[in-house]
GROMACS .gro file of C-alpha atoms in nm:
model
  451
    1UNK     CA    1  -3.837   9.254  -4.994
    2UNK     CA    2  -3.924   9.248  -4.626
    3UNK     CA    3  -3.623   9.265  -4.396
    4UNK     CA    4  -3.755   9.023  -4.132
    5UNK     CA    5  -3.725   8.700  -4.336
    6UNK     CA    6  -3.374   8.800  -4.442
    7UNK     CA    7  -3.269   8.874  -4.085
    8UNK     CA    8  -3.416   8.545  -3.964
    9UNK     CA    9  -3.226   8.360  -4.236
   10UNK     CA   10  -2.903   8.542  -4.150
   11UNK     CA   11  -2.948   8.479  -3.780
   12UNK     CA   12  -3.002   8.108  -3.840
   13UNK     CA   13  -2.670   8.098  -4.024
   14UNK     CA   14  -2.456   8.306  -3.786
   15UNK     CA   15  -2.587   8.175  -3.451
   16UNK     CA   16  -2.384   7.895  -3.291
   17UNK     CA   17  -2.561   7.561  -3.277
   18UNK     CA   18  -2.604   7.365  -2.955
   19UNK     CA   19  -2.326   7.133  -3.071
   20UNK     CA   20  -2.094   7.429  -3.128
   21UNK     CA   21  -2.169   7.571  -2.788
   22UNK     CA   22  -2.106   7.237  -2.623
   23UNK     CA   23  -1.776   7.186  -2.808
   24UNK     CA   24  -1.653   7.532  -2.719
   25UNK     CA   25  -1.753   7.491  -2.354
   26UNK     CA   26  -1.571   7.158  -2.337
   27UNK     CA   27  -1.257   7.307  -2.495
   28UNK     CA   28  -1.260   7.598  -2.252
   29UNK     CA   29  -1.313   7.377  -1.948
   30UNK     CA   30  -1.022   7.155  -2.050
   31UNK     CA   31  -0.797   7.458  -2.079
   32UNK     CA   32  -0.931   7.609  -1.758
   33UNK     CA   33  -0.864   7.295  -1.557
   34UNK     CA   34  -0.506   7.266  -1.681
   35UNK     CA   35  -0.449   7.637  -1.622
   36UNK     CA   36  -0.578   7.618  -1.265
   37UNK     CA   37  -0.349   7.323  -1.195
   38UNK     CA   38  -0.051   7.505  -1.343
   39UNK     CA   39  -0.139   7.823  -1.155
   40UNK     CA   40  -0.151   7.630  -0.829
   41UNK     CA   41   0.198   7.494  -0.897
   42UNK     CA   42   0.336   7.847  -0.927
   43UNK     CA   43   0.222   7.921  -0.574
   44UNK     CA   44   0.040   8.234  -0.691
   45UNK     CA   45  -0.317   8.287  -0.579
   46UNK     CA   46  -0.505   8.365  -0.901
   47UNK     CA   47  -0.816   8.285  -1.099
   48UNK     CA   48  -0.891   8.165  -1.451
   49UNK     CA   49  -1.181   8.313  -1.648
   50UNK     CA   50  -1.332   8.314  -1.994
   51UNK     CA   51  -1.360   8.658  -2.155
   52UNK     CA   52  -1.469   8.807  -2.485
   53UNK     CA   53  -1.768   8.728  -2.703
   54UNK     CA   54  -1.777   8.359  -2.613
   55UNK     CA   55  -1.818   8.455  -2.247
   56UNK     CA   56  -2.088   8.708  -2.332
   57UNK     CA   57  -2.277   8.489  -2.585
   58UNK     CA   58  -2.234   8.733  -2.872
   59UNK     CA   59  -2.001   8.515  -3.082
   60UNK     CA   60  -2.062   8.411  -3.439
   61UNK     CA   61  -2.097   8.055  -3.559
   62UNK     CA   62  -1.766   7.933  -3.692
   63UNK     CA   63  -1.554   8.149  -3.462
   64UNK     CA   64  -1.263   7.939  -3.337
   65UNK     CA   65  -1.109   8.180  -3.086
   66UNK     CA   66  -1.116   8.139  -2.710
   67UNK     CA   67  -0.971   8.404  -2.478
   68UNK     CA   68  -0.869   8.275  -2.137
   69UNK     CA   69  -0.748   8.529  -1.882
   70UNK     CA   70  -0.539   8.466  -1.573
   71UNK     CA   71  -0.644   8.708  -1.299
   72UNK     CA   72  -0.325   8.764  -1.099
   73UNK     CA   73  -0.274   8.954  -0.772
   74UNK     CA   74  -0.161   9.315  -0.788
   75UNK     CA   75   0.126   9.240  -0.548
   76UNK     CA   76   0.320   9.082  -0.835
   77UNK     CA   77   0.575   9.309  -0.997
   78UNK     CA   78   0.583   9.325  -1.377
   79UNK     CA   79   0.860   9.069  -1.419
   80UNK     CA   80   0.694   8.814  -1.188
   81UNK     CA   81   0.357   8.885  -1.351
   82UNK     CA   82   0.495   8.803  -1.697
   83UNK     CA   83   0.683   8.498  -1.569
   84UNK     CA   84   0.372   8.348  -1.409
   85UNK     CA   85   0.167   8.415  -1.722
   86UNK     CA   86   0.421   8.243  -1.946
   87UNK     CA   87   0.475   7.952  -1.705
   88UNK     CA   88   0.103   7.878  -1.691
   89UNK     CA   89   0.058   7.923  -2.066
   90UNK     CA   90   0.346   7.691  -2.147
   91UNK     CA   91   0.222   7.432  -1.898
   92UNK     CA   92  -0.118   7.431  -2.068
   93UNK     CA   93   0.030   7.436  -2.420
   94UNK     CA   94   0.383   7.290  -2.422
   95UNK     CA   95   0.389   7.331  -2.801
   96UNK     CA   96   0.223   7.675  -2.796
   97UNK     CA   97   0.376   7.997  -2.926
   98UNK     CA   98   0.461   8.311  -2.734
   99UNK     CA   99   0.294   8.619  -2.880
  100UNK     CA  100   0.340   8.980  -2.777
  101UNK     CA  101   0.100   9.267  -2.713
  102UNK     CA  102   0.173   9.498  -2.419
  103UNK     CA  103   0.322   9.190  -2.256
  104UNK     CA  104   0.383   8.832  -2.371
  105UNK     CA  105   0.115   8.566  -2.369
  106UNK     CA  106   0.083   8.209  -2.494
  107UNK     CA  107  -0.130   8.090  -2.784
  108UNK     CA  108  -0.215   7.726  -2.843
  109UNK     CA  109  -0.459   7.485  -3.000
  110UNK     CA  110  -0.730   7.302  -2.811
  111UNK     CA  111  -0.952   7.072  -3.018
  112UNK     CA  112  -0.922   7.303  -3.318
  113UNK     CA  113  -0.978   7.624  -3.124
  114UNK     CA  114  -0.717   7.902  -3.117
  115UNK     CA  115  -0.673   7.974  -2.747
  116UNK     CA  116  -0.497   8.275  -2.598
  117UNK     CA  117  -0.386   8.250  -2.237
  118UNK     CA  118  -0.339   8.608  -2.125
  119UNK     CA  119  -0.235   8.733  -1.780
  120UNK     CA  120  -0.396   9.044  -1.635
  121UNK     CA  121  -0.411   9.204  -1.294
  122UNK     CA  122  -0.713   9.132  -1.074
  123UNK     CA  123  -0.819   9.491  -1.007
  124UNK     CA  124  -1.093   9.648  -0.803
  125UNK     CA  125  -1.163   9.922  -1.056
  126UNK     CA  126  -1.036  10.061  -1.384
  127UNK     CA  127  -0.879  10.350  -1.195
  128UNK     CA  128  -0.599  10.102  -1.119
  129UNK     CA  129  -0.530   9.991  -1.478
  130UNK     CA  130  -0.174   9.883  -1.549
  131UNK     CA  131  -0.221   9.765  -1.907
  132UNK     CA  132  -0.488   9.759  -2.177
  133UNK     CA  133  -0.582   9.397  -2.114
  134UNK     CA  134  -0.673   9.479  -1.754
  135UNK     CA  135  -0.992   9.639  -1.890
  136UNK     CA  136  -1.122   9.318  -2.042
  137UNK     CA  137  -1.275   9.160  -1.729
  138UNK     CA  138  -1.455   9.490  -1.668
  139UNK     CA  139  -1.587   9.479  -2.025
  140UNK     CA  140  -1.725   9.133  -1.951
  141UNK     CA  141  -1.901   9.257  -1.640
  142UNK     CA  142  -2.040   9.566  -1.814
  143UNK     CA  143  -2.176   9.383  -2.119
  144UNK     CA  144  -2.340   9.116  -1.906
  145UNK     CA  145  -2.515   9.395  -1.719
  146UNK     CA  146  -2.645   9.578  -2.025
  147UNK     CA  147  -2.749   9.254  -2.196
  148UNK     CA  148  -3.021   9.214  -1.936
  149UNK     CA  149  -3.174   9.542  -2.053
  150UNK     CA  150  -3.236   9.415  -2.407
  151UNK     CA  151  -3.445   9.141  -2.557
  152UNK     CA  152  -3.234   8.904  -2.768
  153UNK     CA  153  -2.918   9.108  -2.707
  154UNK     CA  154  -2.683   8.837  -2.833
  155UNK     CA  155  -2.880   8.790  -3.155
  156UNK     CA  156  -2.888   9.165  -3.225
  157UNK     CA  157  -2.512   9.186  -3.176
  158UNK     CA  158  -2.457   8.885  -3.401
  159UNK     CA  159  -2.656   9.054  -3.677
  160UNK     CA  160  -2.446   9.369  -3.649
  161UNK     CA  161  -2.122   9.171  -3.650
  162UNK     CA  162  -2.230   8.974  -3.957
  163UNK     CA  163  -2.338   9.296  -4.131
  164UNK     CA  164  -2.004   9.458  -4.051
  165UNK     CA  165  -1.823   9.152  -4.179
  166UNK     CA  166  -2.020   9.167  -4.502
  167UNK     CA  167  -1.920   9.532  -4.542
  168UNK     CA  168  -1.557   9.443  -4.476
  169UNK     CA  169  -1.539   9.645  -4.155
  170UNK     CA  170  -1.577   9.389  -3.877
  171UNK     CA  171  -1.255   9.344  -3.686
  172UNK     CA  172  -1.042   9.579  -3.479
  173UNK     CA  173  -0.718   9.414  -3.594
  174UNK     CA  174  -0.473   9.646  -3.769
  175UNK     CA  175  -0.538   9.478  -4.101
  176UNK     CA  176  -0.914   9.549  -4.101
  177UNK     CA  177  -0.923   9.860  -3.876
  178UNK     CA  178  -1.296   9.835  -3.824
  179UNK     CA  179  -1.551   9.749  -3.555
  180UNK     CA  180  -1.449   9.538  -3.258
  181UNK     CA  181  -1.693   9.295  -3.103
  182UNK     CA  182  -1.711   9.513  -2.794
  183UNK     CA  183  -1.793   9.817  -3.009
  184UNK     CA  184  -2.077   9.623  -3.174
  185UNK     CA  185  -2.213   9.540  -2.829
  186UNK     CA  186  -2.200   9.905  -2.723
  187UNK     CA  187  -2.373  10.022  -3.043
  188UNK     CA  188  -2.656   9.773  -2.997
  189UNK     CA  189  -2.694   9.893  -2.639
  190UNK     CA  190  -2.689  10.259  -2.744
  191UNK     CA  191  -2.948  10.230  -3.022
  192UNK     CA  192  -3.153   9.930  -2.910
  193UNK     CA  193  -3.092   9.668  -3.177
  194UNK     CA  194  -2.944   9.593  -3.518
  195UNK     CA  195  -3.208   9.774  -3.724
  196UNK     CA  196  -3.189  10.082  -3.503
  197UNK     CA  197  -2.808  10.088  -3.535
  198UNK     CA  198  -2.830  10.073  -3.915
  199UNK     CA  199  -3.090  10.350  -3.927
  200UNK     CA  200  -2.871  10.573  -3.711
  201UNK     CA  201  -2.551  10.493  -3.904
  202UNK     CA  202  -2.717  10.584  -4.236
  203UNK     CA  203  -2.736  10.944  -4.112
  204UNK     CA  204  -2.393  10.962  -3.949
  205UNK     CA  205  -2.160  11.247  -4.035
  206UNK     CA  206  -1.813  11.255  -3.881
  207UNK     CA  207  -1.722  11.303  -3.612
  208UNK     CA  208  -1.984  11.095  -3.433
  209UNK     CA  209  -1.948  11.092  -3.055
  210UNK     CA  210  -2.125  10.846  -2.827
  211UNK     CA  211  -2.083  10.873  -2.451
  212UNK     CA  212  -2.224  10.658  -2.172
  213UNK     CA  213  -2.247  10.943  -1.924
  214UNK     CA  214  -2.167  11.312  -1.890
  215UNK     CA  215  -1.922  11.457  -2.148
  216UNK     CA  216  -1.569  11.336  -2.087
  217UNK     CA  217  -1.226  11.405  -2.233
  218UNK     CA  218  -1.192  11.620  -2.546
  219UNK     CA  219  -0.864  11.447  -2.626
  220UNK     CA  220  -1.035  11.160  -2.808
  221UNK     CA  221  -1.033  11.187  -3.187
  222UNK     CA  222  -1.141  11.003  -3.501
  223UNK     CA  223  -1.446  10.979  -3.728
  224UNK     CA  224  -1.620  10.769  -3.462
  225UNK     CA  225  -1.570  10.832  -3.091
  226UNK     CA  226  -1.732  10.583  -2.855
  227UNK     CA  227  -1.624  10.652  -2.500
  228UNK     CA  228  -1.552  10.332  -2.311
  229UNK     CA  229  -1.803  10.312  -2.025
  230UNK     CA  230  -1.547  10.136  -1.805
  231UNK     CA  231  -1.260  10.373  -1.894
  232UNK     CA  232  -1.365  10.722  -2.009
  233UNK     CA  233  -1.010  10.802  -2.125
  234UNK     CA  234  -1.042  10.547  -2.407
  235UNK     CA  235  -1.213  10.560  -2.746
  236UNK     CA  236  -1.343  10.210  -2.820
  237UNK     CA  237  -1.354  10.304  -3.190
  238UNK     CA  238  -1.004  10.453  -3.208
  239UNK     CA  239  -0.889  10.203  -3.470
  240UNK     CA  240  -1.182  10.278  -3.708
  241UNK     CA  241  -1.053  10.456  -4.018
  242UNK     CA  242  -1.233  10.711  -4.234
  243UNK     CA  243  -1.281  10.444  -4.501
  244UNK     CA  244  -1.424  10.188  -4.258
  245UNK     CA  245  -1.656  10.454  -4.122
  246UNK     CA  246  -1.773  10.541  -4.474
  247UNK     CA  247  -1.818  10.176  -4.576
  248UNK     CA  248  -2.044  10.115  -4.279
  249UNK     CA  249  -2.255  10.419  -4.372
  250UNK     CA  250  -2.276  10.306  -4.734
  251UNK     CA  251  -2.378   9.951  -4.641
  252UNK     CA  252  -2.641  10.082  -4.400
  253UNK     CA  253  -2.798  10.303  -4.665
  254UNK     CA  254  -2.805  10.019  -4.917
  255UNK     CA  255  -2.967   9.787  -4.661
  256UNK     CA  256  -3.237  10.042  -4.585
  257UNK     CA  257  -3.293  10.115  -4.955
  258UNK     CA  258  -3.286   9.758  -5.083
  259UNK     CA  259  -3.241   9.490  -4.816
  260UNK     CA  260  -3.058   9.188  -4.948
  261UNK     CA  261  -2.888   8.886  -4.796
  262UNK     CA  262  -2.576   8.957  -5.002
  263UNK     CA  263  -2.501   9.255  -4.776
  264UNK     CA  264  -2.428   9.000  -4.504
  265UNK     CA  265  -2.272   8.737  -4.727
  266UNK     CA  266  -2.110   8.899  -5.033
  267UNK     CA  267  -1.959   8.667  -5.289
  268UNK     CA  268  -1.580   8.646  -5.295
  269UNK     CA  269  -1.429   8.768  -5.622
  270UNK     CA  270  -1.320   8.504  -5.870
  271UNK     CA  271  -0.941   8.511  -5.910
  272UNK     CA  272  -0.832   8.695  -6.223
  273UNK     CA  273  -0.657   8.480  -6.482
  274UNK     CA  274  -0.331   8.566  -6.658
  275UNK     CA  275  -0.489   8.663  -6.990
  276UNK     CA  276  -0.739   8.896  -6.821
  277UNK     CA  277  -0.469   9.062  -6.612
  278UNK     CA  278  -0.248   9.127  -6.916
  279UNK     CA  279  -0.544   9.266  -7.110
  280UNK     CA  280  -0.653   9.483  -6.817
  281UNK     CA  281  -0.316   9.649  -6.761
  282UNK     CA  282  -0.278   9.709  -7.136
  283UNK     CA  283  -0.624   9.867  -7.163
  284UNK     CA  284  -0.562  10.087  -6.859
  285UNK     CA  285  -0.243  10.223  -7.011
  286UNK     CA  286  -0.088  10.273  -6.668
  287UNK     CA  287   0.234  10.125  -6.533
  288UNK     CA  288   0.165   9.866  -6.264
  289UNK     CA  289   0.467   9.782  -6.051
  290UNK     CA  290   0.475   9.517  -5.778
  291UNK     CA  291   0.746   9.499  -5.515
  292UNK     CA  292   0.753   9.138  -5.392
  293UNK     CA  293   0.940   9.000  -5.091
  294UNK     CA  294   0.908   8.735  -4.822
  295UNK     CA  295   0.643   8.829  -4.565
  296UNK     CA  296   0.807   8.873  -4.225
  297UNK     CA  297   0.715   8.609  -3.969
  298UNK     CA  298   0.525   8.849  -3.744
  299UNK     CA  299   0.158   8.877  -3.646
  300UNK     CA  300  -0.077   9.079  -3.868
  301UNK     CA  301  -0.107   9.357  -3.609
  302UNK     CA  302   0.266   9.418  -3.656
  303UNK     CA  303   0.286   9.335  -4.026
  304UNK     CA  304   0.015   9.558  -4.170
  305UNK     CA  305   0.121   9.885  -4.003
  306UNK     CA  306   0.475   9.821  -4.130
  307UNK     CA  307   0.350   9.747  -4.482
  308UNK     CA  308   0.137  10.062  -4.482
  309UNK     CA  309   0.430  10.273  -4.360
  310UNK     CA  310   0.647  10.138  -4.642
  311UNK     CA  311   0.368  10.185  -4.896
  312UNK     CA  312   0.313  10.547  -4.791
  313UNK     CA  313   0.684  10.624  -4.805
  314UNK     CA  314   0.712  10.473  -5.153
  315UNK     CA  315   0.409  10.656  -5.291
  316UNK     CA  316   0.523  10.988  -5.140
  317UNK     CA  317   0.869  10.953  -5.292
  318UNK     CA  318   0.734  10.857  -5.634
  319UNK     CA  319   0.498  11.155  -5.628
  320UNK     CA  320   0.790  11.381  -5.532
  321UNK     CA  321   0.981  11.248  -5.833
  322UNK     CA  322   0.690  11.341  -6.062
  323UNK     CA  323   0.525  11.002  -6.108
  324UNK     CA  324   0.149  11.049  -6.079
  325UNK     CA  325   0.032  10.751  -5.874
  326UNK     CA  326  -0.324  10.647  -5.954
  327UNK     CA  327  -0.362  10.390  -5.676
  328UNK     CA  328  -0.162  10.165  -5.448
  329UNK     CA  329  -0.238   9.851  -5.249
  330UNK     CA  330  -0.071   9.600  -5.019
  331UNK     CA  331  -0.119   9.222  -5.018
  332UNK     CA  332   0.029   8.967  -4.781
  333UNK     CA  333   0.029   8.592  -4.744
  334UNK     CA  334   0.344   8.385  -4.782
  335UNK     CA  335   0.481   8.675  -4.984
  336UNK     CA  336   0.419   9.043  -4.925
  337UNK     CA  337   0.340   9.277  -5.214
  338UNK     CA  338   0.341   9.654  -5.238
  339UNK     CA  339   0.159   9.744  -5.558
  340UNK     CA  340   0.173  10.089  -5.720
  341UNK     CA  341  -0.010  10.189  -6.035
  342UNK     CA  342   0.115  10.506  -6.202
  343UNK     CA  343  -0.064  10.730  -6.451
  344UNK     CA  344   0.283  10.853  -6.541
  345UNK     CA  345   0.512  10.551  -6.531
  346UNK     CA  346   0.787  10.687  -6.753
  347UNK     CA  347   0.924  11.039  -6.786
  348UNK     CA  348   1.172  11.218  -7.010
  349UNK     CA  349   1.545  11.211  -6.941
  350UNK     CA  350   1.544  11.576  -6.839
  351UNK     CA  351   1.368  11.762  -6.559
  352UNK     CA  352   1.322  12.130  -6.486
  353UNK     CA  353   1.476  12.236  -6.156
  354UNK     CA  354   1.374  12.586  -6.040
  355UNK     CA  355   1.604  12.783  -5.813
  356UNK     CA  356   1.542  13.087  -5.593
  357UNK     CA  357   1.408  13.420  -5.720
  358UNK     CA  358   1.684  13.630  -5.877
  359UNK     CA  359   1.629  13.913  -5.627
  360UNK     CA  360   1.722  13.687  -5.334
  361UNK     CA  361   2.085  13.774  -5.393
  362UNK     CA  362   2.278  13.537  -5.168
  363UNK     CA  363   2.080  13.219  -5.243
  364UNK     CA  364   2.041  13.309  -5.611
  365UNK     CA  365   2.415  13.366  -5.654
  366UNK     CA  366   2.490  13.037  -5.479
  367UNK     CA  367   2.249  12.854  -5.715
  368UNK     CA  368   2.419  13.005  -6.023
  369UNK     CA  369   2.767  12.911  -5.895
  370UNK     CA  370   2.652  12.553  -5.822
  371UNK     CA  371   2.528  12.494  -6.176
  372UNK     CA  372   2.756  12.725  -6.376
  373UNK     CA  373   2.991  12.447  -6.488
  374UNK     CA  374   2.755  12.153  -6.431
  375UNK     CA  375   2.620  11.931  -6.709
  376UNK     CA  376   2.284  12.109  -6.725
  377UNK     CA  377   2.088  12.338  -6.956
  378UNK     CA  378   2.100  12.687  -6.807
  379UNK     CA  379   2.089  12.856  -6.572
  380UNK     CA  380   1.830  13.075  -6.735
  381UNK     CA  381   1.558  13.301  -6.595
  382UNK     CA  382   1.188  13.212  -6.597
  383UNK     CA  383   0.915  13.382  -6.395
  384UNK     CA  384   1.175  13.577  -6.204
  385UNK     CA  385   1.370  13.268  -6.095
  386UNK     CA  386   1.689  13.100  -6.203
  387UNK     CA  387   1.612  12.764  -6.364
  388UNK     CA  388   1.821  12.472  -6.488
  389UNK     CA  389   1.724  12.161  -6.680
  390UNK     CA  390   1.915  11.861  -6.552
  391UNK     CA  391   1.935  11.489  -6.613
  392UNK     CA  392   1.657  11.306  -6.437
  393UNK     CA  393   1.788  11.048  -6.191
  394UNK     CA  394   1.495  10.805  -6.232
  395UNK     CA  395   1.289  10.796  -6.550
  396UNK     CA  396   1.058  10.505  -6.460
  397UNK     CA  397   0.876  10.388  -6.150
  398UNK     CA  398   1.034  10.045  -6.172
  399UNK     CA  399   1.375  10.204  -6.228
  400UNK     CA  400   1.344  10.383  -5.894
  401UNK     CA  401   1.223  10.070  -5.717
  402UNK     CA  402   1.523   9.875  -5.850
  403UNK     CA  403   1.769  10.143  -5.738
  404UNK     CA  404   1.955  10.182  -5.411
  405UNK     CA  405   1.746  10.494  -5.348
  406UNK     CA  406   1.445  10.270  -5.288
  407UNK     CA  407   1.628  10.113  -4.993
  408UNK     CA  408   1.649  10.457  -4.830
  409UNK     CA  409   1.274  10.515  -4.799
  410UNK     CA  410   1.102  10.481  -4.462
  411UNK     CA  411   0.995  10.125  -4.383
  412UNK     CA  412   0.872   9.923  -4.090
  413UNK     CA  413   1.154   9.740  -3.912
  414UNK     CA  414   1.079   9.382  -4.017
  415UNK     CA  415   0.954   9.477  -4.364
  416UNK     CA  416   1.272   9.676  -4.423
  417UNK     CA  417   1.486   9.382  -4.320
  418UNK     CA  418   1.308   9.149  -4.564
  419UNK     CA  419   1.337   9.400  -4.848
  420UNK     CA  420   1.709   9.440  -4.786
  421UNK     CA  421   1.742   9.061  -4.791
  422UNK     CA  422   1.612   9.066  -5.146
  423UNK     CA  423   1.301   9.153  -5.345
  424UNK     CA  424   1.158   9.118  -5.694
  425UNK     CA  425   1.009   9.387  -5.914
  426UNK     CA  426   0.730   9.288  -6.152
  427UNK     CA  427   0.592   9.527  -6.414
  428UNK     CA  428   0.252   9.515  -6.587
  429UNK     CA  429   0.192   9.168  -6.735
  430UNK     CA  430   0.475   9.018  -6.534
  431UNK     CA  431   0.245   9.044  -6.232
  432UNK     CA  432   0.083   8.723  -6.358
  433UNK     CA  433   0.357   8.545  -6.162
  434UNK     CA  434   0.165   8.638  -5.847
  435UNK     CA  435  -0.174   8.503  -5.950
  436UNK     CA  436  -0.144   8.162  -5.785
  437UNK     CA  437  -0.112   8.338  -5.449
  438UNK     CA  438  -0.296   8.664  -5.508
  439UNK     CA  439  -0.540   8.605  -5.794
  440UNK     CA  440  -0.843   8.711  -5.588
  441UNK     CA  441  -0.661   9.018  -5.455
  442UNK     CA  442  -0.576   9.134  -5.809
  443UNK     CA  443  -0.935   9.070  -5.922
  444UNK     CA  444  -1.061   9.294  -5.644
  445UNK     CA  445  -0.796   9.556  -5.711
  446UNK     CA  446  -0.877   9.593  -6.082
  447UNK     CA  447  -1.251   9.570  -6.030
  448UNK     CA  448  -1.330   9.706  -5.683
  449UNK     CA  449  -1.692   9.670  -5.581
  450UNK     CA  450  -1.888   9.762  -5.274
  451UNK     CA  451  -2.003   9.449  -5.088
   0.00000   0.00000   0.00000
């Protein structure tokens, strides 16, 4: 099938309508006017500006995020800077919430739009950066400049964003760990358009390095390195994981080989039902164990790194104990779930514990003394080493997870606190208790498919 009709159809669906544009503009102007009034009341000479994809006309239809920046004078010290930012944000959104990145900012609702009011310093160049958000106005200026060099720049970026979303790799948040909007804009600029990006990506082999000028720092790392044209010390693609990188390559090759609208709009999996889940875990013959606890009340960019840290610690400890882990996953909504599926879910009551080689006299003698009167089999000699067979401390995966030893693994701060407050352990068919909340997640876990 020809690609052009598909791309036209996709573009019609992902491009904001005139009504959407008007509604967003009205919402922004309402916020801007209140912010300017509040800023004037602080006595600080600053400006209010729209940033991000909505300012650069590369946003997707349906996006409900508006980023409003307060450009504040560099004479403000950090404490005054944060105070002014919060005072203005709270004046605009009295019922808003305070969120935290490198510094606090206020988030609120304006006519159904999620609006962030973020302070930054009004700088003359990126050589004066004081925080990551200070780059954003420079990104705006840069993208507006390069957009003039391309025909239909906004549409080409929208296609790439929609394609990345279909592949599950659009979003630089720490849940997705994929392509940011700014990265999509830079890729379209580098290669010329959506189709050219996809053709290039299909041949990518890590590491891929893209630079806007002469070679810069060698300190940047990752499968994809895109040097920020406004700050050469920064990799715009630093959050992109090996898996996200590979998914984008795979999707690009499938688009080139057999273009299909479903690559932009894949169908969501149907939630698995209780009978199917029980049958699946029985047929697999593994032991599926879910650790379930209340999800901490923190933003995703804090939650998911903490969940992954806890997941990694759990899997590493289970592997050390001899449980062969087939796969593991994390889910989060109202509850948080760390799922582990073990090829070996239950072991014998006894384990072999090798000691030092017999010829290492001091350590070998100490090993023999330690176990001489202990309740073990041995010591005996095997392959030149002293060996004992001792009682295994944990014989099942779920037994370990229910033990106090589980509470000693490495966790993220807030995740660890919730686990210590109490958690449930579900095994195999008991995981059906989670289907009301995570039915689609389990369907995707047991039958993973490429978009």
